[in-house]
Amino acid sequence: MNRFYWSDTSPALGEVHITQQVGVALYDGADKTSCLCLPLPLVVYLEEQPSGFAKSAKIVVHLTAPEPGQTSGPVASSKFDYIRLSFRDSGQSEFMRYFTQAIKDQKWKEKVLPPGQAGVTAKDMVALSKTIVNKIKDKQGDITEDETVKFKAYLLSMGIPNPVTRETHGTGDRLLLTEREGGVCRDDSEEGLRFYPNHFLTTT
Amino acid sequence: MGSTEVPWQFNFPPFFTIQPNVDTRKKQLEAWCQLVLDQQRARNSHSLDVNEVHSSIFTNKSINRKLSVDGVIMVLEELRKKGHLEWKDPKTRKEALIMWRTPEEWGKLIYKYITGKSMTNTVCTLFELSNGEETEGEEFHGLELWLLKRALQTLERDGKAELMAFGDSEGVKFF
């Protein structure tokens, strides 16, 4: 699995410790100063597999291709586009909740700058999106192209994770299976084929 | 789009791709059907031109998405199966009649009004019914004649009314 990369265990600038579950952390042997890291932006979709007879509970994490130039990890290439976290002890559902929320919040999108510098914050995006939504509702003037681009980014940050393209996702067989099961839905346009969480089935 | 509220699906790119998953597609088509009916009601129009709605109701410029023509026909066929749409040209399918309320729904509404006013076993002209002073404020007031007749025909089928003609005008008796 080539999406992991080596890092040390102190949080980098902007990283927040959300939760830790015994039995899931991936330390390198007895060494607690370095560990394996998985970039959360690569997560497309999470699947729960409850425990069964002689089977521990698992979370299946579907991943998109790694960014070119990603820091090295234990494996250079992988034929799979998902990993499975096996919970030998309890804690799978709680971890799933935190994990799902972390993917939804997409805090990595918030620009983190050393204190003292100005930057675009998530709040600015919310304000902009409200302006655009109101413009759509009230049909006040035209929505500029710049606003459209920013609005799309806002929609993405609303809990619709980065759309995954077939090009970046490799074979995508697992994704097609997930689509057949109703977990994702597709957006097929001149911009390419993308998949989104299936809000048709989850939103009332 | 018109003055009606935009449903969340309209800003969701996958809404503009007909979904291969059957359950997902069912929900998607339901949402499109509702959107078309709401838009037609807002326009107060019973007429639909496929090319025109393709560029208006079925296009969202802000996210650069448009439902395919096949998709549009699929949605309109769903509406036809539910009794809300009739092709004016079934072979070419370019123009349609849209009834955001089906004739059955209109029939029920009219019959409720009639029984509420204890007007069963009385006769009135179709003009009185749709345009008379008495019915001002009722939802069926101003209903187009062709649709009013269809509504009354559904009541006829149920034995609740009988259409009749006296000279030049058409009328109806309620039971």
Short mmCIF file of C-alpha atoms in Angstrom, two decimals:
data_model
loop_
_atom_site.label_atom_id
_atom_site.label_comp_id
_atom_site.label_asym_id
_atom_site.label_seq_id
_atom_site.Cartn_x
_atom_site.Cartn_y
_atom_site.Cartn_z
CA MET A 1 0.00 0.00 0.00
CA ASN A 2 1.82 3.02 -1.31
CA ARG A 3 -0.31 5.80 0.20
CA PHE A 4 1.50 5.69 3.53
CA TYR A 5 4.53 7.81 4.16
CA TRP A 6 7.01 7.95 7.02
CA SER A 7 6.79 10.79 9.51
CA ASP A 8 7.64 11.52 13.11
CA THR A 9 5.02 11.38 15.80
CA SER A 10 4.84 15.02 16.86
CA PRO A 11 2.00 16.86 15.14
CA ALA A 12 3.14 18.95 12.17
CA LEU A 13 1.95 22.51 11.74
CA GLY A 14 -1.84 22.31 11.43
CA GLU A 15 -2.22 18.67 12.43
CA VAL A 16 -4.62 18.05 15.26
CA HIS A 17 -4.81 14.90 17.35
CA ILE A 18 -8.41 13.76 16.92
CA THR A 19 -8.43 10.38 18.49
CA GLN A 20 -6.33 7.33 19.08
CA GLN A 21 -7.48 3.83 19.35
CA VAL A 22 -5.42 1.11 20.92
CA GLY A 23 -4.60 -1.52 18.37
CA VAL A 24 -4.81 0.75 15.34
CA ALA A 25 -1.76 3.03 15.52
CA LEU A 26 0.97 1.92 13.14
CA TYR A 27 4.22 2.29 14.95
CA ASP A 28 7.41 0.92 13.48
CA GLY A 29 8.15 -1.86 15.93
CA ALA A 30 9.06 -0.55 19.37
CA ASP A 31 9.98 2.82 17.97
CA LYS A 32 7.45 5.42 19.04
CA THR A 33 9.29 8.34 17.51
CA SER A 34 8.28 7.55 13.95
CA CYS A 35 5.12 6.12 12.54
CA LEU A 36 3.23 5.63 9.37
CA CYS A 37 1.00 8.46 8.17
CA LEU A 38 -1.87 8.39 5.76
CA PRO A 39 -2.87 11.68 4.13
CA LEU A 40 -6.60 12.13 4.82
CA PRO A 41 -7.26 14.03 1.57
CA LEU A 42 -6.69 10.71 -0.23
CA VAL A 43 -9.75 9.17 1.39
CA VAL A 44 -12.68 8.85 -0.98
CA TYR A 45 -15.04 6.65 0.95
CA LEU A 46 -15.25 4.70 4.21
CA GLU A 47 -16.96 1.35 4.61
CA GLU A 48 -17.71 -0.52 7.82
CA GLN A 49 -17.38 -4.28 8.02
CA PRO A 50 -18.83 -5.48 11.33
CA SER A 51 -17.13 -8.31 13.15
CA GLY A 52 -18.26 -11.84 12.56
CA PHE A 53 -17.29 -15.36 13.53
CA ALA A 54 -13.48 -15.41 13.78
CA LYS A 55 -13.43 -12.05 11.97
CA SER A 56 -12.53 -8.77 13.60
CA ALA A 57 -14.41 -5.55 12.82
CA LYS A 58 -12.86 -3.56 10.01
CA ILE A 59 -12.98 -0.19 8.36
CA VAL A 60 -12.32 -0.27 4.62
CA VAL A 61 -10.74 2.98 3.49
CA HIS A 62 -11.05 3.65 -0.22
CA LEU A 63 -8.23 5.86 -1.51
CA THR A 64 -7.44 7.91 -4.54
CA ALA A 65 -3.98 7.96 -6.10
CA PRO A 66 -1.21 9.57 -4.08
CA GLU A 67 0.06 13.01 -5.02
CA PRO A 68 3.16 12.75 -7.19
CA GLY A 69 6.17 13.60 -5.08
CA GLN A 70 4.61 12.37 -1.84
CA THR A 71 7.19 11.67 0.88
CA SER A 72 8.38 8.08 0.74
CA GLY A 73 6.80 5.27 2.68
CA PRO A 74 7.29 1.54 3.16
CA VAL A 75 5.76 0.53 -0.18
CA ALA A 76 6.45 2.24 -3.50
CA SER A 77 3.50 0.93 -5.48
CA SER A 78 0.34 -1.02 -4.79
CA LYS A 79 -2.22 -2.76 -6.98
CA PHE A 80 -4.99 -1.96 -4.48
CA ASP A 81 -6.88 1.27 -4.03
CA TYR A 82 -8.09 0.59 -0.50
CA ILE A 83 -6.72 -0.46 2.87
CA ARG A 84 -8.46 -2.24 5.70
CA LEU A 85 -8.00 -1.31 9.33
CA SER A 86 -8.61 -4.32 11.51
CA PHE A 87 -9.77 -3.73 15.08
CA ARG A 88 -8.72 -6.69 17.13
CA ASP A 89 -10.03 -5.06 20.30
CA SER A 90 -13.18 -2.93 20.51
CA GLY A 91 -13.49 0.64 19.33
CA GLN A 92 -14.24 0.20 15.65
CA SER A 93 -17.51 2.13 15.59
CA GLU A 94 -16.16 4.98 17.66
CA PHE A 95 -13.11 5.25 15.45
CA MET A 96 -15.39 5.13 12.41
CA ARG A 97 -17.35 8.09 13.79
CA TYR A 98 -14.23 10.18 14.34
CA PHE A 99 -12.78 9.16 11.00
CA THR A 100 -16.00 9.97 9.10
CA GLN A 101 -16.23 13.35 10.83
CA ALA A 102 -12.58 14.14 10.07
CA ILE A 103 -13.16 13.39 6.38
CA LYS A 104 -16.31 15.52 6.40
CA ASP A 105 -14.71 18.48 8.21
CA GLN A 106 -11.78 18.53 5.81
CA LYS A 107 -9.77 20.65 8.20
CA TRP A 108 -6.73 20.19 5.96
CA LYS A 109 -8.38 22.67 3.62
CA GLU A 110 -8.17 25.43 6.19
CA LYS A 111 -5.03 27.30 5.37
CA VAL A 112 -2.75 27.07 8.38
CA LEU A 113 -0.27 29.90 8.70
CA PRO A 114 2.18 30.67 11.47
CA PRO A 115 0.64 33.11 13.90
CA GLY A 116 0.81 36.72 12.78
CA GLN A 117 0.02 36.19 9.11
CA ALA A 118 -3.29 36.82 7.41
CA GLY A 119 -4.95 34.14 5.32
CA VAL A 120 -8.20 32.94 3.81
CA THR A 121 -10.21 31.12 6.42
CA ALA A 122 -13.10 28.72 6.20
CA LYS A 123 -15.33 31.51 7.57
CA ASP A 124 -14.59 33.63 4.51
CA MET A 125 -15.73 30.79 2.31
CA VAL A 126 -18.96 30.41 4.24
CA ALA A 127 -19.68 34.12 3.84
CA LEU A 128 -18.96 33.95 0.12
CA SER A 129 -21.13 30.88 -0.35
CA LYS A 130 -24.05 32.58 1.40
CA THR A 131 -23.71 35.50 -0.98
CA ILE A 132 -23.80 33.15 -3.94
CA VAL A 133 -26.69 31.09 -2.62
CA ASN A 134 -28.64 34.29 -2.05
CA LYS A 135 -27.79 35.50 -5.53
CA ILE A 136 -29.13 32.28 -6.94
CA LYS A 137 -32.27 32.55 -4.85
CA ASP A 138 -32.92 36.20 -5.53
CA LYS A 139 -31.47 36.28 -9.03
CA GLN A 140 -29.54 39.40 -8.18
CA GLY A 141 -27.11 40.00 -10.97
CA ASP A 142 -24.74 37.51 -12.49
CA ILE A 143 -22.57 35.10 -10.60
CA THR A 144 -19.01 35.78 -11.66
CA GLU A 145 -16.75 33.01 -12.84
CA ASP A 146 -14.50 33.60 -9.88
CA GLU A 147 -17.48 33.19 -7.56
CA THR A 148 -18.46 29.99 -9.38
CA VAL A 149 -15.03 28.49 -8.84
CA LYS A 150 -15.09 29.46 -5.19
CA PHE A 151 -18.66 28.22 -4.84
CA LYS A 152 -17.69 24.82 -6.20
CA ALA A 153 -14.92 24.71 -3.63
CA TYR A 154 -17.48 25.58 -0.96
CA LEU A 155 -19.82 22.78 -2.07
CA LEU A 156 -16.89 20.42 -1.79
CA SER A 157 -16.15 21.62 1.70
CA MET A 158 -19.80 21.08 2.66
CA GLY A 159 -19.24 17.38 3.07
CA ILE A 160 -19.05 16.41 -0.57
CA PRO A 161 -15.39 15.31 -0.60
CA ASN A 162 -13.06 15.90 -3.50
CA PRO A 163 -14.63 14.24 -6.51
CA VAL A 164 -12.50 11.38 -7.68
CA THR A 165 -11.74 11.04 -11.37
CA ARG A 166 -11.34 7.73 -13.08
CA GLU A 167 -7.93 8.91 -14.33
CA THR A 168 -6.51 9.48 -10.87
CA HIS A 169 -8.18 6.47 -9.34
CA GLY A 170 -6.64 3.70 -11.41
CA THR A 171 -8.87 0.78 -12.29
CA GLY A 172 -11.69 2.00 -10.04
CA ASP A 173 -13.17 -1.50 -9.86
CA ARG A 174 -13.81 -1.12 -6.17
CA LEU A 175 -15.45 2.21 -6.82
CA LEU A 176 -17.79 0.67 -9.38
CA LEU A 177 -18.69 -2.02 -6.87
CA THR A 178 -19.42 0.65 -4.30
CA GLU A 179 -21.59 2.39 -6.88
CA ARG A 180 -23.50 -0.85 -7.50
CA GLU A 181 -24.05 -1.09 -3.75
CA GLY A 182 -25.36 2.49 -3.63
CA GLY A 183 -22.46 3.97 -1.68
CA VAL A 184 -21.44 6.49 -4.33
CA CYS A 185 -23.08 8.11 -7.32
CA ARG A 186 -21.54 9.36 -10.54
CA ASP A 187 -21.11 12.67 -12.30
CA ASP A 188 -20.32 12.10 -15.97
CA SER A 189 -19.71 15.32 -17.85
CA GLU A 190 -17.32 16.82 -20.37
CA GLU A 191 -15.08 17.47 -17.35
CA GLY A 192 -14.69 13.71 -16.89
CA LEU A 193 -16.17 10.90 -14.80
CA ARG A 194 -16.31 11.60 -11.07
CA PHE A 195 -17.87 9.94 -8.05
CA TYR A 196 -19.57 11.55 -5.08
CA PRO A 197 -21.09 10.16 -1.89
CA ASN A 198 -24.59 9.02 -2.72
CA HIS A 199 -26.63 11.83 -1.20
CA PHE A 200 -29.70 10.65 -3.18
CA LEU A 201 -30.05 7.74 -0.79
CA THR A 202 -28.85 9.40 2.40
CA THR A 203 -30.63 12.75 2.27
CA THR A 204 -34.36 12.87 2.99
CA MET B 1 -34.68 29.29 -12.74
CA GLY B 2 -38.03 30.63 -11.68
CA SER B 3 -39.03 32.04 -8.35
CA THR B 4 -39.45 28.62 -6.74
CA GLU B 5 -36.85 27.41 -4.26
CA VAL B 6 -33.96 25.53 -5.79
CA PRO B 7 -33.86 21.97 -4.41
CA TRP B 8 -30.45 20.82 -3.13
CA GLN B 9 -30.18 18.26 -5.95
CA PHE B 10 -30.03 21.03 -8.55
CA ASN B 11 -26.59 22.09 -7.29
CA PHE B 12 -25.34 18.50 -6.97
CA PRO B 13 -23.44 17.55 -10.17
CA PRO B 14 -24.49 13.85 -10.20
CA PHE B 15 -28.12 15.02 -10.51
CA PHE B 16 -27.33 15.73 -14.18
CA THR B 17 -26.10 12.18 -14.93
CA ILE B 18 -28.69 9.43 -15.18
CA GLN B 19 -27.55 7.03 -12.43
CA PRO B 20 -26.89 3.39 -13.34
CA ASN B 21 -27.84 2.16 -9.85
CA VAL B 22 -31.58 1.41 -9.94
CA ASP B 23 -32.43 2.63 -6.43
CA THR B 24 -30.41 5.79 -6.88
CA ARG B 25 -31.99 6.45 -10.26
CA LYS B 26 -35.46 6.08 -8.79
CA LYS B 27 -34.75 8.81 -6.23
CA GLN B 28 -33.11 10.96 -8.88
CA LEU B 29 -36.06 10.72 -11.28
CA GLU B 30 -38.52 11.43 -8.45
CA ALA B 31 -36.65 14.63 -7.68
CA TRP B 32 -36.56 15.68 -11.35
CA CYS B 33 -40.29 15.01 -11.73
CA GLN B 34 -41.08 17.18 -8.71
CA LEU B 35 -38.83 19.93 -10.00
CA VAL B 36 -40.54 19.96 -13.42
CA LEU B 37 -44.01 20.07 -11.87
CA ASP B 38 -43.02 22.86 -9.47
CA GLN B 39 -41.49 24.88 -12.30
CA GLN B 40 -44.55 24.45 -14.52
CA ARG B 41 -46.85 25.41 -11.66
CA ALA B 42 -44.74 28.51 -11.00
CA ARG B 43 -44.94 29.44 -14.68
CA ASN B 44 -48.67 28.69 -14.54
CA SER B 45 -48.25 26.75 -17.74
CA HIS B 46 -49.69 23.45 -18.92
CA SER B 47 -47.53 23.44 -22.02
CA LEU B 48 -44.05 22.04 -22.28
CA ASP B 49 -41.56 22.21 -25.11
CA VAL B 50 -38.76 19.67 -24.76
CA ASN B 51 -36.05 21.86 -26.31
CA GLU B 52 -37.04 24.83 -24.19
CA VAL B 53 -37.01 22.99 -20.86
CA HIS B 54 -33.76 21.24 -21.80
CA SER B 55 -32.09 24.67 -21.75
CA SER B 56 -33.99 26.05 -18.79
CA ILE B 57 -35.20 23.56 -16.17
CA PHE B 58 -32.65 20.86 -17.02
CA THR B 59 -29.58 23.13 -17.14
CA ASN B 60 -27.57 24.59 -14.28
CA LYS B 61 -25.08 27.08 -15.70
CA SER B 62 -23.46 27.80 -12.35
CA ILE B 63 -22.09 24.26 -12.09
CA ASN B 64 -21.82 23.75 -15.86
CA ARG B 65 -24.14 20.76 -15.98
CA LYS B 66 -27.02 19.82 -18.29
CA LEU B 67 -29.09 16.64 -18.27
CA SER B 68 -28.86 14.75 -21.57
CA VAL B 69 -31.81 14.72 -23.96
CA ASP B 70 -32.25 11.00 -23.21
CA GLY B 71 -32.38 11.89 -19.54
CA VAL B 72 -34.98 14.59 -20.15
CA ILE B 73 -37.16 12.11 -22.08
CA MET B 74 -36.73 9.60 -19.24
CA VAL B 75 -37.98 12.16 -16.71
CA LEU B 76 -40.92 13.17 -18.92
CA GLU B 77 -41.85 9.52 -19.46
CA GLU B 78 -41.95 9.08 -15.67
CA LEU B 79 -44.35 12.02 -15.49
CA ARG B 80 -46.46 10.42 -18.21
CA LYS B 81 -46.66 7.15 -16.28
CA LYS B 82 -47.80 9.07 -13.20
CA GLY B 83 -50.54 10.81 -15.18
CA HIS B 84 -48.99 14.27 -15.13
CA LEU B 85 -47.96 14.45 -18.77
CA GLU B 86 -49.42 13.76 -22.18
CA TRP B 87 -47.47 13.93 -25.42
CA LYS B 88 -49.05 16.22 -27.99
CA ASP B 89 -46.90 14.34 -30.54
CA PRO B 90 -46.25 10.82 -29.16
CA LYS B 91 -44.12 9.79 -32.14
CA THR B 92 -41.68 12.72 -32.09
CA ARG B 93 -42.03 13.73 -28.41
CA LYS B 94 -41.22 17.41 -28.71
CA GLU B 95 -44.31 18.95 -27.14
CA ALA B 96 -46.36 17.91 -24.15
CA LEU B 97 -49.26 18.83 -21.93
CA ILE B 98 -48.24 19.06 -18.28
CA MET B 99 -50.79 18.67 -15.52
CA TRP B 100 -49.09 19.42 -12.22
CA ARG B 101 -52.34 18.25 -10.73
CA THR B 102 -53.71 15.17 -12.46
CA PRO B 103 -57.34 15.20 -13.67
CA GLU B 104 -58.12 12.80 -10.78
CA GLU B 105 -56.69 15.26 -8.28
CA TRP B 106 -58.68 18.12 -9.77
CA GLY B 107 -61.82 15.97 -9.79
CA LYS B 108 -61.47 15.22 -6.07
CA LEU B 109 -60.93 18.90 -5.29
CA ILE B 110 -64.01 19.98 -7.24
CA TYR B 111 -66.17 17.25 -5.71
CA LYS B 112 -65.08 18.26 -2.23
CA TYR B 113 -66.17 21.82 -2.99
CA ILE B 114 -69.52 20.64 -4.35
CA THR B 115 -70.32 18.46 -1.35
CA GLY B 116 -69.11 21.21 0.97
CA LYS B 117 -71.66 23.56 -0.58
CA SER B 118 -74.33 20.86 -0.62
CA MET B 119 -74.57 21.22 -4.37
CA THR B 120 -75.08 17.55 -5.18
CA ASN B 121 -78.12 16.86 -7.34
CA THR B 122 -77.83 20.29 -8.89
CA VAL B 123 -76.73 21.24 -12.35
CA CYS B 124 -74.32 23.98 -13.36
CA THR B 125 -72.61 25.00 -16.53
CA LEU B 126 -68.91 24.38 -16.95
CA PHE B 127 -68.42 28.12 -17.32
CA GLU B 128 -70.08 28.80 -13.96
CA LEU B 129 -67.91 26.18 -12.35
CA SER B 130 -64.58 27.49 -13.59
CA ASN B 131 -65.33 31.20 -14.01
CA GLY B 132 -68.36 32.01 -11.87
CA GLU B 133 -68.25 34.52 -9.02
CA GLU B 134 -69.17 31.77 -6.57
CA THR B 135 -65.97 29.84 -7.20
CA GLU B 136 -63.59 32.78 -7.04
CA GLY B 137 -60.78 31.97 -4.68
CA GLU B 138 -61.12 28.23 -5.21
CA GLU B 139 -58.04 26.55 -6.62
CA PHE B 140 -59.93 25.29 -9.67
CA HIS B 141 -61.17 28.78 -10.51
CA GLY B 142 -59.91 29.67 -13.97
CA LEU B 143 -59.06 26.07 -14.80
CA GLU B 144 -58.75 25.60 -18.54
CA LEU B 145 -61.76 23.95 -20.14
CA TRP B 146 -59.93 20.90 -21.49
CA LEU B 147 -58.55 20.09 -18.06
CA LEU B 148 -61.84 20.81 -16.30
CA LYS B 149 -63.59 18.36 -18.63
CA ARG B 150 -61.00 15.68 -17.94
CA ALA B 151 -61.43 16.25 -14.23
CA LEU B 152 -65.19 15.88 -14.48
CA GLN B 153 -64.77 12.77 -16.61
CA THR B 154 -62.89 11.10 -13.76
CA LEU B 155 -65.87 11.89 -11.51
CA GLU B 156 -68.18 10.47 -14.18
CA ARG B 157 -66.24 7.22 -14.09
CA ASP B 158 -66.85 7.08 -10.35
CA GLY B 159 -70.54 7.82 -10.73
CA LYS B 160 -70.19 11.16 -8.98
CA ALA B 161 -71.07 13.39 -11.92
CA GLU B 162 -72.57 13.42 -15.36
CA LEU B 163 -71.55 15.73 -18.19
CA MET B 164 -74.35 17.10 -20.29
CA ALA B 165 -75.04 19.65 -22.98
CA PHE B 166 -77.85 22.16 -23.21
CA GLY B 167 -77.86 23.88 -26.53
CA ASP B 168 -74.54 25.68 -26.90
CA SER B 169 -73.25 25.33 -23.41
CA GLU B 170 -71.90 22.35 -21.57
CA GLY B 171 -72.87 21.49 -18.05
CA VAL B 172 -72.50 18.96 -15.31
CA LYS B 173 -74.71 17.36 -12.72
CA PHE B 174 -73.20 16.14 -9.47
CA PHE B 175 -74.47 13.21 -7.44
#
